[in-house]
Coordinates of C-alpha atoms in Angstrom, one line a residue:
M1 CA 0.0 0.0 0.0
P2 CA 1.5 3.4 -0.9
S3 CA 2.3 5.8 1.9
P4 CA 0.2 9.0 2.2
S5 CA 3.2 11.0 1.2
S6 CA 3.6 9.2 -2.2
I7 CA 0.0 9.8 -3.2
H8 CA -0.4 12.8 -5.3
P9 CA -3.7 14.4 -6.1
P10 CA -4.6 14.5 -9.7
P11 CA -3.7 17.7 -11.5
P12 CA -6.5 20.3 -11.7
P13 CA -8.6 20.1 -14.8
A14 CA -7.5 22.3 -17.6
A15 CA -9.6 25.4 -18.0
S16 CA -12.2 24.9 -20.6
P17 CA -12.2 27.4 -23.4
P18 CA -14.6 30.3 -23.2
R19 CA -18.0 29.5 -24.7
T20 CA -20.0 32.7 -24.5
C21 CA -19.2 36.3 -25.6
L22 CA -21.3 39.5 -25.2
L23 CA -20.8 42.7 -27.1
T24 CA -22.3 45.8 -25.5
V25 CA -22.2 49.4 -26.7
G26 CA -24.6 50.7 -24.1
S27 CA -27.3 53.2 -25.2
T28 CA -25.2 55.2 -27.6
S29 CA -24.1 54.4 -31.1
F30 CA -20.8 52.7 -31.8
T31 CA -21.2 51.5 -35.4
P32 CA -17.5 50.9 -36.1
L33 CA -17.3 48.5 -33.2
V34 CA -20.5 46.7 -34.1
T35 CA -19.4 46.4 -37.8
T36 CA -16.0 45.0 -36.8
F37 CA -17.4 42.6 -34.2
L38 CA -20.0 41.2 -36.6
S39 CA -17.5 40.7 -39.5
F40 CA -16.6 37.3 -40.9
S41 CA -13.0 37.7 -39.6
T42 CA -14.0 38.4 -36.0
L43 CA -16.7 35.8 -35.7
S44 CA -14.6 33.2 -37.4
T45 CA -11.8 33.9 -35.0
L46 CA -14.1 33.7 -32.0
S47 CA -15.5 30.4 -33.3
T48 CA -11.9 29.0 -33.6
L49 CA -11.3 30.1 -30.0
G50 CA -14.3 28.1 -28.8
I51 CA -17.1 30.7 -28.6
E52 CA -20.4 29.1 -29.4
S53 CA -22.9 31.7 -28.3
I54 CA -22.8 35.5 -28.8
V55 CA -25.1 38.3 -27.8
A56 CA -24.5 41.6 -29.6
Q57 CA -26.3 44.5 -27.8
I58 CA -25.9 47.3 -30.4
G59 CA -27.8 50.2 -28.9
N60 CA -28.4 52.9 -31.5
S61 CA -25.7 51.6 -33.8
I62 CA -26.3 50.9 -37.5
L63 CA -26.3 47.2 -38.4
P64 CA -23.8 46.1 -41.0
S65 CA -25.4 45.7 -44.4
S66 CA -22.9 43.0 -45.5
P67 CA -24.1 39.4 -45.9
L68 CA -24.1 37.3 -42.8
P69 CA -20.9 35.4 -42.5
G70 CA -20.9 31.7 -42.0
T71 CA -24.1 31.0 -43.8
G72 CA -24.4 28.4 -46.5
S73 CA -25.6 29.1 -50.0
S74 CA -25.7 32.5 -51.5
T75 CA -29.5 32.6 -51.3
E76 CA -29.1 32.5 -47.5
K77 CA -26.7 35.4 -47.4
K78 CA -28.9 38.1 -46.1
G79 CA -27.8 41.2 -44.2
W80 CA -27.9 41.4 -40.4
V81 CA -31.3 41.9 -38.7
L82 CA -32.3 42.0 -35.1
G83 CA -32.8 38.5 -33.6
P84 CA -31.0 35.2 -33.5
H85 CA -28.8 33.9 -36.3
R86 CA -27.3 30.4 -36.6
L87 CA -23.9 30.5 -38.3
E88 CA -21.3 27.9 -39.1
F89 CA -17.5 28.2 -39.5
D90 CA -15.5 25.2 -40.6
G91 CA -18.1 22.9 -39.1
R92 CA -18.4 24.8 -35.8
E93 CA -21.9 26.2 -35.1
M94 CA -22.4 29.6 -33.5
T95 CA -25.5 31.4 -32.4
V96 CA -25.4 35.2 -32.7
S97 CA -28.3 37.1 -31.1
V98 CA -28.5 40.8 -32.1
L99 CA -30.5 43.2 -30.0
R100 CA -30.7 46.9 -29.5
F101 CA -31.3 47.0 -25.7
S102 CA -31.8 44.4 -23.0
D103 CA -33.8 44.7 -19.8
D104 CA -31.3 42.3 -18.2
L105 CA -28.0 43.4 -19.6
E106 CA -26.2 43.1 -16.3
G107 CA -27.4 39.5 -16.0
R108 CA -26.2 38.7 -19.5
I109 CA -22.8 40.3 -18.8
S110 CA -22.4 38.2 -15.6
E111 CA -23.2 35.0 -17.5
S112 CA -20.7 35.7 -20.3
D113 CA -17.1 34.4 -20.4
W114 CA -15.9 37.3 -22.5
V115 CA -17.4 40.8 -22.6
V116 CA -16.5 43.2 -25.4
A117 CA -17.6 46.7 -24.4
H118 CA -17.2 50.3 -25.0
A119 CA -15.3 51.7 -22.1
G120 CA -18.4 53.2 -20.4
A121 CA -18.7 53.1 -16.6
G122 CA -21.9 51.2 -16.6
S123 CA -20.5 48.3 -18.7
I124 CA -17.4 48.1 -16.5
L125 CA -19.4 48.1 -13.3
S126 CA -21.8 45.5 -14.7
F127 CA -18.8 43.2 -15.4
I128 CA -17.3 43.8 -11.9
R129 CA -20.5 43.6 -9.8
P130 CA -21.0 39.8 -9.8
I131 CA -17.5 39.4 -8.3
T132 CA -17.6 42.3 -5.9
T133 CA -19.3 43.2 -2.6
P134 CA -18.9 46.4 -0.5
S135 CA -16.2 44.6 1.6
T136 CA -14.4 43.0 -1.3
T137 CA -10.7 43.8 -1.5
T138 CA -8.7 44.0 -4.7
T139 CA -7.1 40.7 -3.7
D140 CA -10.5 39.1 -3.2
R141 CA -11.7 40.3 -6.5
E142 CA -8.6 39.0 -8.3
N143 CA -9.0 35.6 -6.6
R144 CA -12.7 35.4 -7.7
I145 CA -11.7 36.2 -11.3
S146 CA -8.8 33.7 -11.2
K147 CA -11.4 30.9 -10.4
N148 CA -12.8 31.5 -13.9
P149 CA -9.6 32.3 -15.9
N150 CA -11.7 32.6 -19.1
R151 CA -13.7 35.6 -17.8
K152 CA -12.3 38.6 -19.6
L153 CA -13.4 42.2 -20.3
F154 CA -12.2 43.7 -23.6
L155 CA -12.6 47.5 -23.6
T156 CA -12.8 49.6 -26.7
P157 CA -13.1 53.4 -26.0
N158 CA -15.6 55.2 -28.2
S159 CA -13.6 58.0 -29.9
T160 CA -16.8 59.5 -31.3
L161 CA -17.8 60.8 -27.9
M162 CA -17.1 64.5 -27.1
D163 CA -14.8 64.0 -24.2
S164 CA -12.2 61.4 -23.3
H165 CA -13.8 59.8 -20.3
Q166 CA -13.9 56.3 -21.9
F167 CA -10.2 56.5 -22.6
D168 CA -9.5 57.6 -19.0
L169 CA -11.6 54.7 -17.7
A170 CA -9.9 52.2 -20.0
D171 CA -6.4 53.5 -19.0
E172 CA -7.4 53.1 -15.3
F173 CA -8.7 49.5 -15.7
E174 CA -5.9 48.3 -18.0
Q175 CA -3.8 47.4 -15.0
Y176 CA -5.9 44.4 -14.2
D177 CA -5.2 41.0 -15.7
W178 CA -8.9 40.5 -16.5
V179 CA -9.0 43.6 -18.8
E180 CA -7.6 44.1 -22.3
V181 CA -7.9 47.5 -23.9
V182 CA -8.3 47.6 -27.7
R183 CA -7.5 50.9 -29.1
E184 CA -8.2 52.2 -32.6
P185 CA -5.1 52.5 -34.8
E186 CA -3.7 56.0 -34.7

């Protein structure tokens, strides 16, 4: 019989890839972000990374007029409309639900592995709230996030707004491991 010191616990299971992604632009318009996010290139890459379900909350943005990526025959290649879409990329299925606004955006954010957002305070707070209480320290928050290493917030400041508050917020939150800031090329 092996001694207790020779028994090693099994290694922890590898983190499963992220499965869900949410895009939110809040109540404003951020058409460049929506158009880029709903492009073939972006959705195909997300599919390759394991994303199976996407919610795109587009606010007052204009929907791309390009054909839906990942649809079969040319007769099915319609432009984007509000509602759910079933797409396929190299045999991998993906559901993309497009909506203008949501009564439960905070709930949708808390259920998503990845959140792509304009760098508005409301979107950032909605991402943080499920892992924060009034007595939560920065270390506690980091520990909760590390339990789901797939949970990530990608911030893209909206340069079309009149002031730079989204850039300021993005700069402030960029220090955390669970935030990535995506800036427009200069």
